[in-house]
mmCIF file of C-alpha atoms in Angstrom:
data_model
loop_
_atom_site.group_PDB
_atom_site.id
_atom_site.type_symbol
_atom_site.label_atom_id
_atom_site.label_comp_id
_atom_site.label_asym_id
_atom_site.label_seq_id
_atom_site.Cartn_x
_atom_site.Cartn_y
_atom_site.Cartn_z
ATOM 1 C CA MET A 1 78.940 112.935 100.873
ATOM 2 C CA LEU A 2 80.512 116.502 100.879
ATOM 3 C CA THR A 3 82.389 115.369 104.272
ATOM 4 C CA VAL A 4 83.630 111.979 102.303
ATOM 5 C CA VAL A 5 85.117 114.293 100.050
ATOM 6 C CA ILE A 6 86.846 116.521 102.606
ATOM 7 C CA ILE A 7 88.238 113.650 104.532
ATOM 8 C CA VAL A 8 89.541 111.999 101.668
ATOM 9 C CA ALA A 9 91.158 115.368 100.363
ATOM 10 C CA ALA A 10 92.915 116.181 103.424
ATOM 11 C CA VAL A 11 94.246 112.629 103.343
ATOM 12 C CA VAL A 12 95.581 113.017 99.884
ATOM 13 C CA VAL A 13 97.116 116.233 100.855
ATOM 14 C CA VAL A 14 98.467 115.163 104.436
ATOM 15 C CA ALA A 15 100.142 111.784 102.306
ATOM 16 C CA ALA A 16 101.625 114.317 99.666
ATOM 17 C CA ALA A 17 103.110 116.465 102.491
ATOM 18 C CA ALA A 18 104.666 113.415 104.296
ATOM 19 C CA ALA A 19 106.291 112.485 101.092
ATOM 20 C CA TYR A 20 107.494 115.938 100.580
ATOM 21 C CA ALA A 21 109.118 116.007 103.697
ATOM 22 C CA LEU A 22 110.840 112.696 103.209
ATOM 23 C CA THR A 23 112.220 113.360 100.228
ATOM 24 C CA ARG A 24 113.529 116.975 101.413
ATOM 25 C CA ARG A 25 114.939 114.904 104.377
ATOM 26 C CA ASP A 26 116.646 112.602 102.493
ATOM 27 C CA THR A 27 118.557 115.373 99.639
ATOM 28 C CA GLN A 28 119.449 117.827 102.854
ATOM 29 C CA GLY A 29 123.505 117.754 103.243
ATOM 30 C CA PRO A 30 123.932 115.303 106.440
ATOM 31 C CA ALA A 31 121.610 113.028 105.277
ATOM 32 C CA LEU A 32 123.251 112.697 101.658
ATOM 33 C CA LYS A 33 126.758 112.335 103.397
ATOM 34 C CA ARG A 34 125.147 109.684 105.793
ATOM 35 C CA ARG A 35 123.730 107.963 102.483
ATOM 36 C CA PHE A 36 126.408 108.280 99.982
ATOM 37 C CA GLY A 37 129.783 108.249 102.402
ATOM 38 C CA PRO A 38 132.738 107.904 99.889
ATOM 39 C CA GLU A 39 130.856 108.664 96.768
ATOM 40 C CA TYR A 40 129.741 112.080 98.555
ATOM 41 C CA ASP A 41 133.513 112.839 98.848
ATOM 42 C CA ARG A 42 134.014 111.989 95.211
ATOM 43 C CA VAL A 43 131.463 114.054 93.867
ATOM 44 C CA LEU A 44 132.095 117.208 96.091
ATOM 45 C CA ALA A 45 135.983 116.832 94.840
ATOM 46 C CA ARG A 46 134.684 116.978 91.141
ATOM 47 C CA HIS A 47 133.060 120.054 92.138
ATOM 48 C CA ASN A 48 135.943 121.470 93.599
ATOM 49 C CA GLY A 49 134.343 121.850 96.978
ATOM 50 C CA ASP A 50 131.225 123.390 95.922
ATOM 51 C CA THR A 51 128.644 121.970 98.551
ATOM 52 C CA THR A 52 125.644 123.173 96.717
ATOM 53 C CA ALA A 53 126.602 121.557 93.710
ATOM 54 C CA ALA A 54 127.617 118.298 95.224
ATOM 55 C CA ARG A 55 124.184 117.959 97.043
ATOM 56 C CA ARG A 56 122.191 119.162 93.867
ATOM 57 C CA GLU A 57 123.801 116.356 91.900
ATOM 58 C CA LEU A 58 123.314 113.546 94.456
ATOM 59 C CA GLY A 59 119.776 114.930 95.461
ATOM 60 C CA GLU A 60 119.070 114.816 91.566
ATOM 61 C CA ARG A 61 120.505 110.677 91.489
ATOM 62 C CA LEU A 62 118.342 109.948 94.718
ATOM 63 C CA LYS A 63 114.924 111.224 93.229
ATOM 64 C CA ARG A 64 115.865 109.235 90.056
ATOM 65 C CA HIS A 65 116.815 106.101 91.231
ATOM 66 C CA GLY A 66 116.167 106.217 95.066
ATOM 67 C CA ALA A 67 112.966 103.732 94.095
ATOM 68 C CA LEU A 68 114.748 101.084 92.301
ATOM 69 C CA ARG A 69 114.411 97.779 93.725
ATOM 70 C CA GLU A 70 117.034 95.133 92.945
ATOM 71 C CA ARG A 71 115.178 92.171 91.561
ATOM 72 C CA PRO A 72 115.876 88.795 92.529
ATOM 73 C CA LEU A 73 118.186 86.333 90.755
ATOM 74 C CA PRO A 74 117.112 82.621 89.709
ATOM 75 C CA ALA A 75 119.591 80.128 91.344
ATOM 76 C CA GLU A 76 120.850 79.354 87.778
ATOM 77 C CA SER A 77 121.831 82.672 87.299
ATOM 78 C CA LEU A 78 123.445 82.675 90.730
ATOM 79 C CA ALA A 79 125.460 79.650 90.143
ATOM 80 C CA ARG A 80 126.539 81.029 86.877
ATOM 81 C CA TYR A 81 127.756 84.180 88.151
ATOM 82 C CA GLU A 82 129.871 82.619 90.727
ATOM 83 C CA ALA A 83 131.565 80.321 88.308
ATOM 84 C CA GLU A 84 132.491 83.413 85.764
ATOM 85 C CA TRP A 85 133.614 85.196 88.963
ATOM 86 C CA ALA A 86 136.028 82.287 90.047
ATOM 87 C CA GLY A 87 137.092 81.957 86.319
ATOM 88 C CA VAL A 88 137.763 85.844 86.532
ATOM 89 C CA GLN A 89 140.142 85.329 89.910
ATOM 90 C CA ARG A 90 142.029 81.993 88.514
ATOM 91 C CA ARG A 91 142.263 84.030 85.210
ATOM 92 C CA PHE A 92 144.401 86.828 86.844
ATOM 93 C CA VAL A 93 147.100 84.914 87.676
ATOM 94 C CA ASP A 94 147.959 84.663 83.850
ATOM 95 C CA SER A 95 145.958 87.161 82.100
ATOM 96 C CA PRO A 96 145.817 90.052 84.445
ATOM 97 C CA GLN A 97 144.486 92.645 81.484
ATOM 98 C CA GLN A 98 141.445 90.104 80.157
ATOM 99 C CA ALA A 99 140.765 89.316 83.933
ATOM 100 C CA MET A 100 140.182 93.002 84.292
ATOM 101 C CA ALA A 101 138.014 93.465 80.940
ATOM 102 C CA GLU A 102 136.354 90.271 82.045
ATOM 103 C CA ALA A 103 135.429 91.461 85.506
ATOM 104 C CA GLY A 104 133.930 94.636 84.265
ATOM 105 C CA ALA A 105 131.522 93.218 81.621
ATOM 106 C CA LEU A 106 130.381 90.398 84.130
ATOM 107 C CA LEU A 107 129.482 93.338 87.180
ATOM 108 C CA ALA A 108 127.812 95.234 84.081
ATOM 109 C CA GLN A 109 125.754 92.569 83.510
ATOM 110 C CA LEU A 110 125.056 91.632 86.582
ATOM 111 C CA ALA A 111 123.865 94.913 87.887
ATOM 112 C CA GLU A 112 121.422 94.966 84.692
ATOM 113 C CA ASP A 113 120.053 91.355 85.816
ATOM 114 C CA ARG A 114 119.328 93.006 89.286
ATOM 115 C CA GLY A 115 117.470 95.586 87.770
ATOM 116 C CA TYR A 116 119.924 98.692 87.250
ATOM 117 C CA PRO A 117 120.309 100.667 83.765
ATOM 118 C CA GLY A 118 122.058 98.438 81.265
ATOM 119 C CA PRO A 119 125.664 98.821 80.527
ATOM 120 C CA GLU A 120 125.165 100.672 77.013
ATOM 121 C CA ARG A 121 124.221 103.254 79.603
ATOM 122 C CA TYR A 122 127.032 103.214 82.061
ATOM 123 C CA GLU A 123 126.881 106.306 83.527
ATOM 124 C CA GLU A 124 123.369 106.210 84.208
ATOM 125 C CA GLN A 125 124.072 102.860 85.566
ATOM 126 C CA VAL A 126 126.790 103.856 88.071
ATOM 127 C CA GLU A 127 124.490 106.469 89.199
ATOM 128 C CA ALA A 128 121.950 104.345 90.265
ATOM 129 C CA LEU A 129 124.294 101.775 91.576
ATOM 130 C CA SER A 130 125.890 104.578 93.402
ATOM 131 C CA VAL A 131 122.651 105.262 95.559
ATOM 132 C CA HIS A 132 122.159 102.117 96.597
ATOM 133 C CA HIS A 133 125.832 100.687 96.752
ATOM 134 C CA ALA A 134 127.622 103.910 97.455
ATOM 135 C CA HIS A 135 130.768 101.999 99.241
ATOM 136 C CA GLU A 136 131.102 99.571 96.576
ATOM 137 C CA VAL A 137 130.355 101.693 93.286
ATOM 138 C CA GLU A 138 133.852 102.777 92.991
ATOM 139 C CA GLY A 139 135.115 98.948 92.431
ATOM 140 C CA TYR A 140 133.187 99.171 89.342
ATOM 141 C CA ARG A 141 134.743 102.154 88.130
ATOM 142 C CA THR A 142 138.053 100.811 89.007
ATOM 143 C CA VAL A 143 138.045 98.009 87.431
ATOM 144 C CA ARG A 144 137.072 99.120 84.527
ATOM 145 C CA LEU A 145 139.749 101.780 84.291
ATOM 146 C CA ALA A 146 142.339 99.393 85.518
ATOM 147 C CA ALA A 147 141.408 97.508 82.136
ATOM 148 C CA ARG A 148 142.989 100.047 80.074
ATOM 149 C CA GLY A 149 146.513 99.367 81.834
ATOM 150 C CA GLY A 150 148.353 99.190 84.808
ATOM 151 C CA GLY A 151 151.093 97.109 86.665
ATOM 152 C CA THR A 152 150.110 93.777 88.192
ATOM 153 C CA GLU A 153 149.782 95.158 91.852
ATOM 154 C CA GLU A 154 147.566 97.930 90.695
ATOM 155 C CA LEU A 155 145.583 95.415 88.449
ATOM 156 C CA ARG A 156 145.228 93.365 91.920
ATOM 157 C CA GLU A 157 143.827 96.104 93.758
ATOM 158 C CA ALA A 158 141.160 96.780 91.368
ATOM 159 C CA LEU A 159 139.893 93.235 91.109
ATOM 160 C CA LEU A 160 139.655 93.124 94.857
ATOM 161 C CA SER A 161 137.754 96.283 95.001
ATOM 162 C CA ALA A 162 135.164 95.356 92.092
ATOM 163 C CA ARG A 163 135.185 92.129 94.116
ATOM 164 C CA SER A 164 133.201 94.024 97.066
ATOM 165 C CA LEU A 165 130.521 95.039 94.464
ATOM 166 C CA TYR A 166 130.219 91.458 93.127
ATOM 167 C CA GLU A 167 129.315 90.337 96.590
ATOM 168 C CA VAL A 168 126.835 92.829 97.465
ATOM 169 C CA LEU A 169 124.996 92.288 94.226
ATOM 170 C CA THR A 170 125.010 88.626 94.724
ATOM 171 C CA GLY A 171 124.876 88.107 98.667
ATOM 172 C CA GLY A 172 121.916 90.074 99.054
ATOM 173 C CA ALA A 173 119.902 89.099 95.776
ATOM 174 C CA GLY A 174 117.081 87.526 97.159
ATOM 175 C CA HIS A 175 117.491 84.426 95.067
ATOM 176 C CA VAL A 176 114.305 82.555 93.928
ATOM 177 C CA ASP A 177 113.713 78.926 92.042
ATOM 178 C CA GLY A 178 115.156 77.461 94.807
ATOM 179 C CA GLY A 179 118.420 79.539 95.103
ATOM 180 C CA ARG A 180 120.199 80.356 98.625
ATOM 181 C CA PRO A 181 118.314 82.899 100.797
ATOM 182 C CA ALA A 182 119.430 85.860 101.159
ATOM 183 C CA GLY A 183 120.090 86.787 105.361
ATOM 184 C CA PRO A 184 122.432 88.113 107.666
ATOM 185 C CA ALA A 185 124.930 85.537 107.438
ATOM 186 C CA GLU A 186 125.387 85.269 103.686
ATOM 187 C CA PRO A 187 128.933 86.033 102.608
ATOM 188 C CA GLY A 188 128.974 89.580 101.437
ATOM 189 C CA ASP A 189 126.111 90.819 103.097
ATOM 190 C CA ASP A 190 128.684 93.235 105.045
ATOM 191 C CA PRO A 191 131.470 94.802 102.804
ATOM 192 C CA GLN A 192 133.469 95.172 105.567
ATOM 193 C CA ALA A 193 133.615 91.319 106.830
ATOM 194 C CA PRO A 194 135.854 89.305 105.266
ATOM 195 C CA ALA A 195 135.117 86.441 103.217
ATOM 196 C CA ALA A 196 135.258 82.917 104.415
ATOM 197 C CA GLN A 197 138.694 81.060 103.611
ATOM 198 C CA ASP A 198 136.806 78.091 101.922
ATOM 199 C CA ASP A 199 134.768 81.121 99.976
ATOM 200 C CA ILE A 200 138.026 82.371 97.806
ATOM 201 C CA PRO A 201 139.056 80.553 95.202
ATOM 202 C CA ALA A 202 143.143 79.521 95.356
ATOM 203 C CA ALA A 203 144.207 81.951 92.722
ATOM 204 C CA ALA A 204 142.621 84.729 95.099
ATOM 205 C CA ARG A 205 143.867 83.082 98.719
ATOM 206 C CA PRO A 206 146.351 84.921 100.759
ATOM 207 C CA HIS A 207 149.698 85.211 99.809
ATOM 208 C CA GLY A 208 152.051 85.374 102.995
ATOM 209 C CA ALA A 209 150.604 87.883 105.239
ATOM 210 C CA GLU A 210 148.925 89.689 102.684
ATOM 211 C CA ALA A 211 145.082 88.301 101.774
ATOM 212 C CA GLY A 212 144.673 89.179 98.114
ATOM 213 C CA ILE A 213 144.774 87.747 94.591
ATOM 214 C CA ARG A 214 147.861 85.771 93.636
ATOM 215 C CA THR A 215 149.895 87.247 91.065
ATOM 216 C CA THR A 216 152.556 85.621 88.842
ATOM 217 C CA GLU A 217 155.309 87.400 90.699
ATOM 218 C CA GLY A 218 153.990 84.801 93.533
ATOM 219 C CA LYS A 219 154.258 81.553 91.727
#
């Protein structure tokens, strides 16, 4: 009996040591920079180049939100979000400012539906998103700032940037109840890959040599 207890205790100690080693590895500078990418540079700049402070902040984010697992979206929710996002892009032509506000609210609710903190906890929501979607989260910040004002071109760029987060939150959503399954060929799985032309509403299709959102100047 004593031998069994000793073996169990040893297994627990080894498991704890392994978990600690993994956590420590993930919160070291090179690993943090690889994981957070542009978010690492943003935090570093906010700390005036203080790498220790930047790594501490990002390490704490990872500890708080790294274990978060995104919830799947029911098929009806996916369809609703797709319709709402298409509406946002159409409204941009005549009311860019309204489109910005709607895009920010849509992304906030979509993130909550996927399991992130709710929009009433914006800073915490953004931190959690930065842990799992570091290359796309800036688009969320940008569209919220743009909703306060800006030129048409600036707003257009903001909406295009926000679209990348929308795509990763819906393209890899693990849909249930007959929803479209997530897979490597799903639109939005690769944020660097351009969306298929047929997936882009008319208001957001390329104008001339530039792919983007059609503005009133192009009418």
